[in-house]
Amino acid sequence: MQSTLKNLSKKRGPWLLLAASALVLELCALFFQYVLKLDPCVMCVYERITMFGIIFTGLLGASAPHNIIVRLSAFLCWAISAVWGLLLAIEHTNYQINPSPFATCDFLPNFPSWAPLHEWLPWLLYPTGECSDIVWRFLGYSMPQWLIVSFAIYCAIFVFVAVTALLPTKK
């Protein structure tokens, strides 16, 4: 059992499952935007980008899971994307729970001038909503609160997979 867990990150399937799970969440976001007509805000756009980081991570890890450099790069991207996404979702939830005219999100994302992603992909990354508006709830929780759950799960799975990968090999 220990060797199976230890080698989890050396298999293509788990990395593809990671990418697929994040892709499903991205597709849900597009469903909410275009079918249910819920406008994404700036924080939603940032959260989408971190979810794309998880998709990239899964594809990177699946590209060469036996290559230590690729695997370590994928672990690094996974940790950054999951933690950054969690922090953004917490901040977004704070905008909703404690709305204030003094603490608001921007109207446009702060992308670098050399990469204005909201102009290149406006159908995906152009914000039209307000961060403090709660326009959807499921089981009493708003969308950013569900993203806290999602990113916390990604963080927990990362820790589990990373720790098991570091376990010593039984002889």
Short mmCIF file of C-alpha atoms in Angstrom, two decimals, residues 26-125:
data_model
loop_
_atom_site.label_atom_id
_atom_site.label_comp_id
_atom_site.label_asym_id
_atom_site.label_seq_id
_atom_site.Cartn_x
_atom_site.Cartn_y
_atom_site.Cartn_z
CA GLU A 26 -14.05 25.89 -15.08
CA LEU A 27 -16.88 24.54 -17.23
CA CYS A 28 -19.26 25.07 -14.31
CA ALA A 29 -18.09 28.69 -14.12
CA LEU A 30 -18.86 29.15 -17.81
CA PHE A 31 -22.27 27.51 -17.29
CA PHE A 32 -23.00 29.97 -14.48
CA GLN A 33 -21.86 32.86 -16.66
CA TYR A 34 -23.52 32.04 -19.97
CA VAL A 35 -26.50 29.85 -19.10
CA LEU A 36 -27.53 31.20 -15.69
CA LYS A 37 -26.39 34.74 -16.65
CA LEU A 38 -24.32 35.31 -13.51
CA ASP A 39 -21.73 38.01 -14.18
CA PRO A 40 -18.18 37.25 -13.01
CA CYS A 41 -16.39 39.85 -10.92
CA VAL A 42 -12.68 40.64 -10.78
CA MET A 43 -12.13 38.15 -7.96
CA CYS A 44 -13.98 35.51 -9.99
CA VAL A 45 -11.58 36.16 -12.87
CA TYR A 46 -8.56 35.80 -10.58
CA GLU A 47 -10.01 32.59 -9.13
CA ARG A 48 -10.52 31.28 -12.66
CA ILE A 49 -6.87 31.90 -13.41
CA THR A 50 -5.78 29.92 -10.36
CA MET A 51 -8.08 27.10 -11.49
CA PHE A 52 -6.35 27.22 -14.88
CA GLY A 53 -3.13 26.84 -12.89
CA ILE A 54 -4.50 23.57 -11.49
CA ILE A 55 -5.42 22.41 -15.01
CA PHE A 56 -1.92 23.30 -16.23
CA THR A 57 -0.44 21.48 -13.25
CA GLY A 58 -2.30 18.30 -14.08
CA LEU A 59 -1.31 18.43 -17.73
CA LEU A 60 2.31 19.20 -16.85
CA GLY A 61 2.50 16.32 -14.38
CA ALA A 62 0.84 13.95 -16.86
CA SER A 63 3.24 14.95 -19.63
CA ALA A 64 6.20 13.15 -18.02
CA PRO A 65 5.34 11.82 -14.55
CA HIS A 66 8.56 9.81 -14.25
CA ASN A 67 10.75 12.87 -14.90
CA ILE A 68 11.71 14.33 -11.52
CA ILE A 69 12.10 17.89 -12.90
CA VAL A 70 8.64 17.81 -14.50
CA ARG A 71 7.13 16.29 -11.36
CA LEU A 72 8.73 18.85 -9.05
CA SER A 73 7.64 21.68 -11.37
CA ALA A 74 4.10 20.32 -11.33
CA PHE A 75 4.15 20.09 -7.52
CA LEU A 76 5.34 23.69 -7.32
CA CYS A 77 2.62 24.91 -9.71
CA TRP A 78 0.02 22.89 -7.81
CA ALA A 79 1.02 24.39 -4.45
CA ILE A 80 1.07 27.94 -5.80
CA SER A 81 -2.25 27.62 -7.63
CA ALA A 82 -4.08 25.90 -4.77
CA VAL A 83 -2.85 28.24 -2.04
CA TRP A 84 -3.28 31.39 -4.14
CA GLY A 85 -6.79 30.26 -5.13
CA LEU A 86 -7.65 29.60 -1.49
CA LEU A 87 -6.41 33.04 -0.43
CA LEU A 88 -8.36 34.72 -3.24
CA ALA A 89 -11.55 32.82 -2.35
CA ILE A 90 -11.17 33.86 1.30
CA GLU A 91 -10.69 37.50 0.28
CA HIS A 92 -13.69 37.28 -2.08
CA THR A 93 -15.83 35.79 0.69
CA ASN A 94 -14.78 38.65 2.96
CA TYR A 95 -16.03 41.16 0.36
CA GLN A 96 -19.41 39.41 0.48
CA ILE A 97 -19.69 38.87 4.22
CA ASN A 98 -18.37 42.32 5.19
CA PRO A 99 -19.37 44.67 2.35
CA SER A 100 -17.88 48.11 2.70
CA PRO A 101 -17.58 51.12 0.39
CA PHE A 102 -13.98 51.38 1.60
CA ALA A 103 -12.97 47.79 0.81
CA THR A 104 -14.02 46.92 -2.72
CA CYS A 105 -12.50 45.00 -5.57
CA ASP A 106 -11.34 46.70 -8.75
CA PHE A 107 -13.56 47.06 -11.82
CA LEU A 108 -10.90 45.65 -14.13
CA PRO A 109 -8.27 43.02 -13.39
CA ASN A 110 -4.71 44.16 -12.74
CA PHE A 111 -2.97 42.08 -15.38
CA PRO A 112 0.47 43.16 -16.60
CA SER A 113 0.41 45.59 -19.53
CA TRP A 114 2.21 42.98 -21.65
CA ALA A 115 -0.53 40.40 -20.94
CA PRO A 116 -3.98 42.01 -20.79
CA LEU A 117 -5.77 38.67 -20.56
CA HIS A 118 -9.18 40.30 -20.10
CA GLU A 119 -8.74 41.95 -23.51
CA TRP A 120 -7.37 38.84 -25.23
CA LEU A 121 -10.05 36.51 -23.83
CA PRO A 122 -12.97 38.76 -22.88
CA TRP A 123 -15.51 35.93 -23.12
CA LEU A 124 -13.59 34.17 -20.34
CA LEU A 125 -11.77 36.80 -18.28
#
